[in-house]
Short mmCIF file of N, CA and C in Angstrom, two decimals:
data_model
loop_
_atom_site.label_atom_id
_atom_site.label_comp_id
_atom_site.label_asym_id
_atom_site.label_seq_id
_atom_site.Cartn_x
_atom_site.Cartn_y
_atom_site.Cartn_z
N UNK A 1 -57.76 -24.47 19.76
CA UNK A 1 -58.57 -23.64 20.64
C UNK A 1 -57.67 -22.87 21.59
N UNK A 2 -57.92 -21.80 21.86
CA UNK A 2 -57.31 -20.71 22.52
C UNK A 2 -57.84 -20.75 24.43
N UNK A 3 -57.07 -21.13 24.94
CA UNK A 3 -57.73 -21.12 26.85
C UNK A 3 -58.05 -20.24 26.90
N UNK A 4 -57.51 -18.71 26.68
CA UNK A 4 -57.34 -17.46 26.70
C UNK A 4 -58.71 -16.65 26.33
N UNK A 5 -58.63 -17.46 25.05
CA UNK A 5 -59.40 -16.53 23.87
C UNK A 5 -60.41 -17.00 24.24
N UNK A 6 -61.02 -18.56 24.45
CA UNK A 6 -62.35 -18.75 24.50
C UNK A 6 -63.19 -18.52 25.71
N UNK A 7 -62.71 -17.92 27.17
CA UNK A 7 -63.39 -17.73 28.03
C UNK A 7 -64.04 -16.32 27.93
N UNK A 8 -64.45 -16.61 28.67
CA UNK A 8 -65.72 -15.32 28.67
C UNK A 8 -65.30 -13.91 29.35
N UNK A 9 -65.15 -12.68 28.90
CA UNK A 9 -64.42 -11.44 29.88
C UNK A 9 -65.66 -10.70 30.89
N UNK A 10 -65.74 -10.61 32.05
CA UNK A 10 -66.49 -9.74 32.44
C UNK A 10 -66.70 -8.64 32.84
N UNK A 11 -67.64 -7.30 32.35
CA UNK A 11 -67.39 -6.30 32.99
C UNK A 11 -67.74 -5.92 33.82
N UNK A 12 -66.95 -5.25 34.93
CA UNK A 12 -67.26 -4.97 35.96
C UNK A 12 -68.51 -4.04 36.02
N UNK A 13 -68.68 -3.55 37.40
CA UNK A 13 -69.48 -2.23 37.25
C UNK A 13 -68.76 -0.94 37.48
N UNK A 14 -69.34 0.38 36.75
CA UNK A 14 -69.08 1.54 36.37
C UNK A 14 -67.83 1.39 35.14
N UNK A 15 -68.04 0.26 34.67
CA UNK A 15 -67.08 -0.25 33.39
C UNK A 15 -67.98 -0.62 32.23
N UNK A 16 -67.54 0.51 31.07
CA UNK A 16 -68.90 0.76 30.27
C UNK A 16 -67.77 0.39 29.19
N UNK A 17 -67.90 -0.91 27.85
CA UNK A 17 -67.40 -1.30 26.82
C UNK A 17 -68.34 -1.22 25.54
N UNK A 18 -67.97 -0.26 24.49
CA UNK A 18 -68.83 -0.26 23.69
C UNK A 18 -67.92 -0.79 22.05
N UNK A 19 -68.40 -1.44 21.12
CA UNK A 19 -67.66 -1.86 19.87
C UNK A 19 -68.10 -1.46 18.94
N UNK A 20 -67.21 -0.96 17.61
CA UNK A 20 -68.23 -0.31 16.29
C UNK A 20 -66.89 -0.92 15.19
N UNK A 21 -68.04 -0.67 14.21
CA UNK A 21 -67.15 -0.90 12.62
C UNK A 21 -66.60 0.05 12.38
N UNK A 22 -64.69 0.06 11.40
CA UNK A 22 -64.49 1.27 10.99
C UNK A 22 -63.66 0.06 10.10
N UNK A 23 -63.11 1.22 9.08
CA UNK A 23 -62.48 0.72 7.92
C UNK A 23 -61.07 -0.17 8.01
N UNK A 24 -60.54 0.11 9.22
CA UNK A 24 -59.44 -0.85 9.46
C UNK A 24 -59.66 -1.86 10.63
N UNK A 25 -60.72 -1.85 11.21
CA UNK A 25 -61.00 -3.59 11.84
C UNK A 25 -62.63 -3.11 12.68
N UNK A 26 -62.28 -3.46 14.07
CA UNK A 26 -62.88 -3.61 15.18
C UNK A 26 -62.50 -2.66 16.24
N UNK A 27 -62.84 -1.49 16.66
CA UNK A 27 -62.75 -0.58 17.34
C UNK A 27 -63.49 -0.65 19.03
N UNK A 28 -62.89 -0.99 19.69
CA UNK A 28 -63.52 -1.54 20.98
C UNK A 28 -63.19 -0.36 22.10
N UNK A 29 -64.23 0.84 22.61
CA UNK A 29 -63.82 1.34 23.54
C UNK A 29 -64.14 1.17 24.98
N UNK A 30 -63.50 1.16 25.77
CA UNK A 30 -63.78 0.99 27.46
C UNK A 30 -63.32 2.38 28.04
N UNK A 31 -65.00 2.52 28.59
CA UNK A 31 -64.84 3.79 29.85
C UNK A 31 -64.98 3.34 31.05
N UNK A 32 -63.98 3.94 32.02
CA UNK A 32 -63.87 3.85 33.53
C UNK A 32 -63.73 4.55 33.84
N UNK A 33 -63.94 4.80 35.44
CA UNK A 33 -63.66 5.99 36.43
C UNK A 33 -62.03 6.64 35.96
N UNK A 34 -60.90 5.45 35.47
CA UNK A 34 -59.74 6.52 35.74
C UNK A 34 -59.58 7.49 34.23
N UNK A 35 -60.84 6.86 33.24
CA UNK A 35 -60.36 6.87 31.57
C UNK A 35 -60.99 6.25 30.86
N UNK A 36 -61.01 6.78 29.66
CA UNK A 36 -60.61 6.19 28.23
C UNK A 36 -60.15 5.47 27.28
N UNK A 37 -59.88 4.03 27.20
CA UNK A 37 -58.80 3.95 26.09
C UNK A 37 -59.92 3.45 25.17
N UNK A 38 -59.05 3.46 23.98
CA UNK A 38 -59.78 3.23 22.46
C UNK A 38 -58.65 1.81 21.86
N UNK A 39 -59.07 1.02 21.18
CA UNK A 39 -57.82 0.04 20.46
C UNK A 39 -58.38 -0.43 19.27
N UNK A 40 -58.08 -0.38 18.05
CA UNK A 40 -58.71 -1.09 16.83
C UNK A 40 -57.57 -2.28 16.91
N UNK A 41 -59.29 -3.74 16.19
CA UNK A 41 -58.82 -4.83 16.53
C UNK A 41 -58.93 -5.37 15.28
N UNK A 42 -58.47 -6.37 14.26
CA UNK A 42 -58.16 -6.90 12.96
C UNK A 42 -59.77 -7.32 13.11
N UNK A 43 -60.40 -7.66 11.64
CA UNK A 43 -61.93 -8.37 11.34
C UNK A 43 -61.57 -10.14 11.32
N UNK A 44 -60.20 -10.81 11.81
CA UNK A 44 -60.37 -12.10 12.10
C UNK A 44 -60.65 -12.79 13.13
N UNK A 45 -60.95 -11.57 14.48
CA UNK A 45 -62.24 -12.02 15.36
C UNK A 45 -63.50 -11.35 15.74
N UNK A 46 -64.53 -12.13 15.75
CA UNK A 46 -65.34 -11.35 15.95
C UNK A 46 -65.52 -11.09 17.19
N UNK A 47 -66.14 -9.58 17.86
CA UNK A 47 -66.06 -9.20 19.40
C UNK A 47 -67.71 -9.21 19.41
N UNK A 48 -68.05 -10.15 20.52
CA UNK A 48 -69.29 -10.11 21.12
C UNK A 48 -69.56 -9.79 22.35
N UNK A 49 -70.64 -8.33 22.10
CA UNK A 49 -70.96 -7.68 23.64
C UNK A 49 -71.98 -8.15 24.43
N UNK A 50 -72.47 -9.28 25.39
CA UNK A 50 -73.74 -9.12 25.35
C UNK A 50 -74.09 -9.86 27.06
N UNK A 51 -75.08 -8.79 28.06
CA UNK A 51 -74.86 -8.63 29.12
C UNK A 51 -74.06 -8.74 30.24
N UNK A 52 -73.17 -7.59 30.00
CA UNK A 52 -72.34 -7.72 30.87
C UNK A 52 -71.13 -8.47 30.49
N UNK A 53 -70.79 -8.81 29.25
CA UNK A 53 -69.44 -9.96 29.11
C UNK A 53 -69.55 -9.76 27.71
N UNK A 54 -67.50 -10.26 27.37
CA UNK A 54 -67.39 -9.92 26.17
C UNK A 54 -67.37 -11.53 25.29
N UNK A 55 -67.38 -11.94 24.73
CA UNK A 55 -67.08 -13.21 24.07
C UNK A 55 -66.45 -12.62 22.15
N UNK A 56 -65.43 -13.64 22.56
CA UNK A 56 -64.41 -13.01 21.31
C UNK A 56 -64.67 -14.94 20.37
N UNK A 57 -64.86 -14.69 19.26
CA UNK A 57 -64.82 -15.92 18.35
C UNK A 57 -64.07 -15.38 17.09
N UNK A 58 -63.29 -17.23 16.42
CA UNK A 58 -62.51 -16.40 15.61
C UNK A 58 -63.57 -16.61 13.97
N UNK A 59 -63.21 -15.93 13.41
CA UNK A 59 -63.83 -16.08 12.17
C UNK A 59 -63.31 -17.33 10.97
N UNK A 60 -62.05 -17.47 10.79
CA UNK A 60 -61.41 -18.26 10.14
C UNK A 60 -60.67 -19.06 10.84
N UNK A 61 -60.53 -20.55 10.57
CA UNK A 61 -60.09 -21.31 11.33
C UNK A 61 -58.62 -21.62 11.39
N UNK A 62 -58.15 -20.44 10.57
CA UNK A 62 -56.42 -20.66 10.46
C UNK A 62 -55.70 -20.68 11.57
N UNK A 63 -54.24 -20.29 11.18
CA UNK A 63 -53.65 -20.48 12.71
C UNK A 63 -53.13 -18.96 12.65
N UNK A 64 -52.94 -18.02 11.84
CA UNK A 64 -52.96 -16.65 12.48
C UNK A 64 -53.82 -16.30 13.18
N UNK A 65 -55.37 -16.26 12.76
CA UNK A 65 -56.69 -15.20 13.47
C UNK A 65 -56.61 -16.80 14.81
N UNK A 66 -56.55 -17.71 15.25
CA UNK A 66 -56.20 -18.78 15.97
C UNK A 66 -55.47 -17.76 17.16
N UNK A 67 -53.98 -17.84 16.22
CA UNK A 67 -53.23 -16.87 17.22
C UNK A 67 -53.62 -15.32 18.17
N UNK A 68 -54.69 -14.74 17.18
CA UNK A 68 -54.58 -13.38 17.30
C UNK A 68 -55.79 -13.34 18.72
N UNK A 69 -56.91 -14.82 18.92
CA UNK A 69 -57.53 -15.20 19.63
C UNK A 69 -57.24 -14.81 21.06
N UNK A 70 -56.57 -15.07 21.79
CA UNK A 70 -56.43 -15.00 22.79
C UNK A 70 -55.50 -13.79 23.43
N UNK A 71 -54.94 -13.28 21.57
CA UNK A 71 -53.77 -11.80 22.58
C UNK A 71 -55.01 -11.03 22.45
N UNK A 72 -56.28 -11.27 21.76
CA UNK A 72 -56.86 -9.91 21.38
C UNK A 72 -57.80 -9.89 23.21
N UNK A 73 -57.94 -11.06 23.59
CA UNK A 73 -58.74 -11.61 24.95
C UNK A 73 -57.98 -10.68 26.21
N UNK A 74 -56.25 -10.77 25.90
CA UNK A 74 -55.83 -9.82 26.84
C UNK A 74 -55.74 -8.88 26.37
N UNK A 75 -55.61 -8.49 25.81
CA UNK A 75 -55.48 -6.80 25.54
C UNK A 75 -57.03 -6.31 26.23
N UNK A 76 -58.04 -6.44 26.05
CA UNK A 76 -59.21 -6.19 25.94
C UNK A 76 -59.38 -6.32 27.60
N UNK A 77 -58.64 -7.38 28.61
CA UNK A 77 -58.86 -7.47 29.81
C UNK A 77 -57.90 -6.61 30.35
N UNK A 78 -56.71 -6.31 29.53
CA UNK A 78 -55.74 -5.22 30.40
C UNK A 78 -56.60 -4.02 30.00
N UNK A 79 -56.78 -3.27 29.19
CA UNK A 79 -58.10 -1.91 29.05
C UNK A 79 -59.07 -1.89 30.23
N UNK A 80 -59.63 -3.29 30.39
CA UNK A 80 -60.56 -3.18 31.12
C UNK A 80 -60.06 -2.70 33.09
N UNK A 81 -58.81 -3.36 32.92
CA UNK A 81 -58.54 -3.26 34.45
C UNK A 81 -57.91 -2.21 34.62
N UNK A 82 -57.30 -1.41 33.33
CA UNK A 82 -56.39 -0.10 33.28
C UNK A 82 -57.49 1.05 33.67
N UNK A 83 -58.65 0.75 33.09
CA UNK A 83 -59.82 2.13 33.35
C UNK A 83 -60.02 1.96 34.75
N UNK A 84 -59.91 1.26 35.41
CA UNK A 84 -60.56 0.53 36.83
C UNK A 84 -58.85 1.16 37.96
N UNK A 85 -57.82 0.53 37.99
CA UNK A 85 -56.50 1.02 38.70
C UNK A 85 -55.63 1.10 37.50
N UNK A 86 -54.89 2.25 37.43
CA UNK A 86 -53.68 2.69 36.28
C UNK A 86 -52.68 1.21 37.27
N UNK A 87 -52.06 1.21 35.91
CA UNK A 87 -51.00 0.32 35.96
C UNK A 87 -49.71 1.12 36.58
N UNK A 88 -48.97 1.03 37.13
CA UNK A 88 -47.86 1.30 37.49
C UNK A 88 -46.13 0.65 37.79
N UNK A 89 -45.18 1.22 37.21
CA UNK A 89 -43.86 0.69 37.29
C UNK A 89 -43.28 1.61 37.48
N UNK A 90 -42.10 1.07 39.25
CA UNK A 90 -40.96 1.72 39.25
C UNK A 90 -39.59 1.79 38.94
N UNK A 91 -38.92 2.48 38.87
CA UNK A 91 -37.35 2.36 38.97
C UNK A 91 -36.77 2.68 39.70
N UNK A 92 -35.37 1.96 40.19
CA UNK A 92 -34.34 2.81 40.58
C UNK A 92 -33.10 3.26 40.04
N UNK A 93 -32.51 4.56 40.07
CA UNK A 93 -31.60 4.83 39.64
C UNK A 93 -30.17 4.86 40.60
N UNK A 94 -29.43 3.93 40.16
CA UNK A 94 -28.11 3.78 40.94
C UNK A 94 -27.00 4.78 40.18
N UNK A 95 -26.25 5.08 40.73
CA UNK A 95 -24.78 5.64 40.45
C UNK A 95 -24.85 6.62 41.29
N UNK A 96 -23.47 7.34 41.46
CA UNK A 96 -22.50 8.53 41.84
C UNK A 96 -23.20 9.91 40.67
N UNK A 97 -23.68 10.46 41.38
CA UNK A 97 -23.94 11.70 40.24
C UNK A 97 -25.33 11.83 39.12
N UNK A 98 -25.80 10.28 39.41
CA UNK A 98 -27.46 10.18 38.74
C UNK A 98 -28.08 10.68 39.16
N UNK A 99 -28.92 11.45 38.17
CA UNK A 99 -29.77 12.14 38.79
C UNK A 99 -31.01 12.03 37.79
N UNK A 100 -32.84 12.55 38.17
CA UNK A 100 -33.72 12.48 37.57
C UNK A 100 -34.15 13.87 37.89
N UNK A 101 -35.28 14.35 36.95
CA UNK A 101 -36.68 15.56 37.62
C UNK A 101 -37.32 15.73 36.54
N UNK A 102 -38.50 15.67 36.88
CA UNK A 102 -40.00 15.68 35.82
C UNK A 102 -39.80 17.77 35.80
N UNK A 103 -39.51 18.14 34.44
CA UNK A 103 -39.23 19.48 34.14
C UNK A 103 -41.03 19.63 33.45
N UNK A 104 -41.96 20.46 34.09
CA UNK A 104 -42.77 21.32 33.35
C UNK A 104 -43.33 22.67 32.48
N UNK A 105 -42.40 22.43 31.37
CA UNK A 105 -42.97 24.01 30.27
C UNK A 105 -43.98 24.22 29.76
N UNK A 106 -44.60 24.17 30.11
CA UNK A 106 -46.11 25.06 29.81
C UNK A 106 -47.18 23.50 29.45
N UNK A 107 -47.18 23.09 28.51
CA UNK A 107 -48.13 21.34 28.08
C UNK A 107 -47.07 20.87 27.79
N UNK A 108 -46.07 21.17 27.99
CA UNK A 108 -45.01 20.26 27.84
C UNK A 108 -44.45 19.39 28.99
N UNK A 109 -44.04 17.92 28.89
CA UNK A 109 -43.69 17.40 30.47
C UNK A 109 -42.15 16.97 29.92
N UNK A 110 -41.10 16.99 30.36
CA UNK A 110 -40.44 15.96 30.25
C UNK A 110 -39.30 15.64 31.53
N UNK A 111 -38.39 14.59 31.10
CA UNK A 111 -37.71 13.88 32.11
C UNK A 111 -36.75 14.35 31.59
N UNK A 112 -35.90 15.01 32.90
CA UNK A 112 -34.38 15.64 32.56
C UNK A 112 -33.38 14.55 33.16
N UNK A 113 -32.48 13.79 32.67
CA UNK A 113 -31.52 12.77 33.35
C UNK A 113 -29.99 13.24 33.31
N UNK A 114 -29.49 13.11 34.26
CA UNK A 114 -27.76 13.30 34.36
C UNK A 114 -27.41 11.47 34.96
N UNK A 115 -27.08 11.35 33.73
CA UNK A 115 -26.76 9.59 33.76
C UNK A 115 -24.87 9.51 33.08
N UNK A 116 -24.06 10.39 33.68
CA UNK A 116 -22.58 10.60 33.46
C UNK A 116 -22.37 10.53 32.23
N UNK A 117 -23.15 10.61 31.68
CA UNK A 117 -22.97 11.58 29.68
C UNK A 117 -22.25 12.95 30.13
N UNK A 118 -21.59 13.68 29.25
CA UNK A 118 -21.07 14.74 29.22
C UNK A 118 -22.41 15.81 28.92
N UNK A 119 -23.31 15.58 28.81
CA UNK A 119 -24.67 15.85 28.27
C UNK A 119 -25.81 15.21 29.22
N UNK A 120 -26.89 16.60 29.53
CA UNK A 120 -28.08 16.00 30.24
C UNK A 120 -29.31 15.15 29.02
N UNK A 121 -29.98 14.16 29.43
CA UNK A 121 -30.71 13.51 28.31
C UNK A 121 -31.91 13.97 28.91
N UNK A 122 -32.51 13.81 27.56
CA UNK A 122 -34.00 15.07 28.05
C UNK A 122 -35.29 14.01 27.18
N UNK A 123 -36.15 13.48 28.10
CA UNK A 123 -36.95 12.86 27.62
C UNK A 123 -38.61 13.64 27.72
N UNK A 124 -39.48 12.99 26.87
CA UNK A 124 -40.62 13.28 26.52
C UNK A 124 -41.49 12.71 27.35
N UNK A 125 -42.32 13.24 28.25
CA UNK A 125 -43.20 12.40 28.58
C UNK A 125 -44.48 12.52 27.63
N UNK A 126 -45.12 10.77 27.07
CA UNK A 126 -46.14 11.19 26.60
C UNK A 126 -47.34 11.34 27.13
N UNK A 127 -48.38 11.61 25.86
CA UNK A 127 -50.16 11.79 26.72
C UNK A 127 -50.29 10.50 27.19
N UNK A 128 -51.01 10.87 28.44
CA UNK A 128 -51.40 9.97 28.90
C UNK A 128 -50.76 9.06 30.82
N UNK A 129 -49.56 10.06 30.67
CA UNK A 129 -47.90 8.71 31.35
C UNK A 129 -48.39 9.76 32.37
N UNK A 130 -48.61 9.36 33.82
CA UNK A 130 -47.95 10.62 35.19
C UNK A 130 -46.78 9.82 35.24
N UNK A 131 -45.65 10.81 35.41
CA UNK A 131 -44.43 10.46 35.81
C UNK A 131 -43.70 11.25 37.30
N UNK A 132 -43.61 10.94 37.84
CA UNK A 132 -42.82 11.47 39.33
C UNK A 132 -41.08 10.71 39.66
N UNK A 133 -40.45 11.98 39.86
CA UNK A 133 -38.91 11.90 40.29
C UNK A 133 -38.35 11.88 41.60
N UNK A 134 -38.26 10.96 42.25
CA UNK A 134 -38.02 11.30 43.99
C UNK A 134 -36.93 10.86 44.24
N UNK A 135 -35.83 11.54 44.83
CA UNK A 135 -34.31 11.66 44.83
C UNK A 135 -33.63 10.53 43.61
N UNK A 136 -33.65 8.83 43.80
CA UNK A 136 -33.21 8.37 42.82
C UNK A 136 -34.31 7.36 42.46
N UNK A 137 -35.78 7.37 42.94
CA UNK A 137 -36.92 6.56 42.77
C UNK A 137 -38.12 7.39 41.68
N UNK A 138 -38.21 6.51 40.53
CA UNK A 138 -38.93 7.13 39.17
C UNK A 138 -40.24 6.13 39.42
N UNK A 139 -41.40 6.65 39.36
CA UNK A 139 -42.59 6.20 39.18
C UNK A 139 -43.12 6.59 38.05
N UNK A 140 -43.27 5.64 37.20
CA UNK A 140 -44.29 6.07 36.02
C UNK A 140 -45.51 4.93 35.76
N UNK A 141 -47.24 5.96 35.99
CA UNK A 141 -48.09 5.16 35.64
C UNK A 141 -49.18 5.60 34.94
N UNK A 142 -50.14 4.91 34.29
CA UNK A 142 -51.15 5.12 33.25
C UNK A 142 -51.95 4.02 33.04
N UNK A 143 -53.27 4.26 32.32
CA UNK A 143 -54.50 3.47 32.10
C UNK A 143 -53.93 2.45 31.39
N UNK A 144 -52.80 2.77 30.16
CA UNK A 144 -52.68 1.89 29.13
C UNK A 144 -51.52 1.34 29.29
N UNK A 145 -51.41 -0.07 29.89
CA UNK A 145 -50.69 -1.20 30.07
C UNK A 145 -49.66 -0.68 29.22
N UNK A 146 -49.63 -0.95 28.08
CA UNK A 146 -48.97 -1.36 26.92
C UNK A 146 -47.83 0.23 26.79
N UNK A 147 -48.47 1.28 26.65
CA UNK A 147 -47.77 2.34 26.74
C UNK A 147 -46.97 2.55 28.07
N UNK A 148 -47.21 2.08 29.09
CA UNK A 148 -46.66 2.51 30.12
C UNK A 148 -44.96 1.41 30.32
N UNK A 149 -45.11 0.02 29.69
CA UNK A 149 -44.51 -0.73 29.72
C UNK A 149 -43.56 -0.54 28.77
N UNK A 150 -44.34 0.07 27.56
CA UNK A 150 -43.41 0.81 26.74
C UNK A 150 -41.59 1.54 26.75
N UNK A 151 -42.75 2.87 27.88
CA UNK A 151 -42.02 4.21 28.15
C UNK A 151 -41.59 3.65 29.17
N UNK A 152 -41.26 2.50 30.02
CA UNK A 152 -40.57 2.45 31.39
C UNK A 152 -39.03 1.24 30.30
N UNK A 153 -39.56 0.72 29.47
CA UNK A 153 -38.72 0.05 28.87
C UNK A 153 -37.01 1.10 28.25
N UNK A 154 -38.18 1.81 27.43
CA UNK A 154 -37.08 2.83 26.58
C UNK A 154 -36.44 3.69 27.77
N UNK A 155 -36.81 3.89 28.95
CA UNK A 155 -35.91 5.16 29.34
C UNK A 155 -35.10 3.98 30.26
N UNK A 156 -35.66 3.01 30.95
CA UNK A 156 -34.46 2.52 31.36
C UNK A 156 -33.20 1.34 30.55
N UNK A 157 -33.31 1.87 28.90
CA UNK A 157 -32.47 1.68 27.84
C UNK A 157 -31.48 2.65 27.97
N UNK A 158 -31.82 3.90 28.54
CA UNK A 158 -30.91 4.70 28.20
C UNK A 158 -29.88 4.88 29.13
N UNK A 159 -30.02 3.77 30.00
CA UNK A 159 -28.67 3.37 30.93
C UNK A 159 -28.73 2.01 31.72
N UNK A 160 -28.86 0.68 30.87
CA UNK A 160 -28.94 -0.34 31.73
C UNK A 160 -28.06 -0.42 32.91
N UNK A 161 -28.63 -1.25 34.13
CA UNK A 161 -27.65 -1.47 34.55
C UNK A 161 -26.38 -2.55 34.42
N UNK A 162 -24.91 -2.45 34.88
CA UNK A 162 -23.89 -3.05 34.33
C UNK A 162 -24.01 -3.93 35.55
N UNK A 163 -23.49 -5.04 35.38
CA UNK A 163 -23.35 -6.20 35.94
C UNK A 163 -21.74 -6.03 37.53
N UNK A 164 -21.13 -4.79 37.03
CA UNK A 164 -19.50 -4.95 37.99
C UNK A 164 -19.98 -4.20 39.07
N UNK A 165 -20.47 -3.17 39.16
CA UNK A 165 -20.56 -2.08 40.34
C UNK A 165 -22.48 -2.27 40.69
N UNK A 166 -22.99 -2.30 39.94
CA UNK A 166 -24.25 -2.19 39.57
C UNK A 166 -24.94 -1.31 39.46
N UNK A 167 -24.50 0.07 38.63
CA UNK A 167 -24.73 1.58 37.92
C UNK A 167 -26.06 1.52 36.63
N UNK A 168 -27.05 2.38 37.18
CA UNK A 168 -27.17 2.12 35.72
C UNK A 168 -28.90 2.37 36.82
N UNK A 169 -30.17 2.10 35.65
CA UNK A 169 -31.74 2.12 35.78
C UNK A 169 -32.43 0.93 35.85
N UNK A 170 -32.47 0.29 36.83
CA UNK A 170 -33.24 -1.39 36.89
C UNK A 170 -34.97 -0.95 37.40
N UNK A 171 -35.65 -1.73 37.16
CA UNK A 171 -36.72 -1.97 37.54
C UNK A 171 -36.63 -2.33 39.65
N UNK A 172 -37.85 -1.63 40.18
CA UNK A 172 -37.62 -2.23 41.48
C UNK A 172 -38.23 -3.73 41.36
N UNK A 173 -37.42 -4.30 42.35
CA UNK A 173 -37.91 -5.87 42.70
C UNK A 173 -36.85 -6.45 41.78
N UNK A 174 -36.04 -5.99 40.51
CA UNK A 174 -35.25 -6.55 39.25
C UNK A 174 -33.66 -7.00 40.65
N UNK A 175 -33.35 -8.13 40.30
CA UNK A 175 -32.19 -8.27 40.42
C UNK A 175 -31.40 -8.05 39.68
N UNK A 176 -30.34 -7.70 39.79
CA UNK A 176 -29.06 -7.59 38.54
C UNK A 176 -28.00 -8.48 39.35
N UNK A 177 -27.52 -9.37 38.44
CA UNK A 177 -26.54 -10.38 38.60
C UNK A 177 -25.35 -9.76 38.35
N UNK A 178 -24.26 -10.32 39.81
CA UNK A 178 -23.41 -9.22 39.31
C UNK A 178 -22.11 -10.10 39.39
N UNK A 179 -20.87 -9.53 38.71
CA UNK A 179 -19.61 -10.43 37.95
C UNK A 179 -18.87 -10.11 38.88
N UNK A 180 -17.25 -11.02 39.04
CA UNK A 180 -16.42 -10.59 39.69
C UNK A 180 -16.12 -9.91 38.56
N UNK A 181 -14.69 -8.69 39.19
CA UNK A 181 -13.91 -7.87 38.46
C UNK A 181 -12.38 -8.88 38.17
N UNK A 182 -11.49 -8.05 37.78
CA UNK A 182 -10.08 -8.80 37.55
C UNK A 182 -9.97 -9.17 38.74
N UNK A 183 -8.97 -9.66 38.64
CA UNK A 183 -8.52 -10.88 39.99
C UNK A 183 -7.12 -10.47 39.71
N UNK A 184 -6.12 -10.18 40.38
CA UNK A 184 -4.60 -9.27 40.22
C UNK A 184 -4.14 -10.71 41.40
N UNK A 185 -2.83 -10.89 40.82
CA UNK A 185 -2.13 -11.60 41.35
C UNK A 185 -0.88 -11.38 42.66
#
């Protein structure tokens, strides 16, 4: 039995969840004041809507659709709280010469970085992400948990920070543990 999976989800108010059949599972959408999201869900649980609360049961008693029990319980409660307050994560960018700025061409958004490449790196923002650049503080947030955790993952890949000086894109609140250097005699 799943702790997760078998409790009951509730929806709030002005939080409207509706579920339908389509050819690749369980299609569960939630509307809120901030949005939209949509998520298709596998046919090894079944999603039950009924006043006001969702109840998820599994269909087969294996230990995959078992498993899939309780991630499908959060996913379905992060949607729900994403339509309600966007999720949000910041960064900071450390070094000599780092730099960020949200560049706008026409429907196009992206993130211009000078991260001491010989080359500026030029990222995509996708649908959905607000992203903001403030001297070396990056805010990026959105309805959908999962995407936003995503896109804050990959761009601060594209310069961890190093452990000696401590250069580089950490999460705020992230500590970075940091090494001695040589030791000269």
């Amino acid at each position: 039995m799943s702790r997760i999976g078998k409790q009951e989800i509730a929806i709030p108010e002005g939080v409207k969840v509706t579920q339908s059949e389509s050819s690749l599972g369980n299609v569960v959408t939630v509307v809120g004041p901030k949005g939209t999201l949509s998520k298709t869900f596998r046919d090894d649980i079944t999603i039950i809507i009924i006043d006001g609360a969702i109840n998820l049961n599994v269909k087969r008693n294996d230990k995959f659709s078992r498993s899939l029990w309780g991630t499908y319980a959060s996913h379905i409660k992060n949607m729900i709280a994403g339509v309600q307050t966007p999720y949000q994560k910041k960064l900071i960018l450390e070094g000599v010469g780092f730099k960020s700025e949200v560049k706008i061409d026409g429907q196009r958004k992206d993130f211009h970085f000078a991260l001491g490449f010989s080359h500026p790196v030029i990222v995509a923002i996708p649908e959905g992400i607000n992203a903001t650049a403030e001297k070396n503080n990056i805010t990026i947030s959105g309805i959908d948990k999962e995407l936003v955790g995503s896109f804050t993952a990959g761009i601060r890949a594209l310069k961890k920070p190093e452990p000696y000086k401590g250069k580089g894109m950490r999460y705020d609140g992230e500590v970075i543990r940091r090494k001695q250097g040589k030791k000269t005699v």
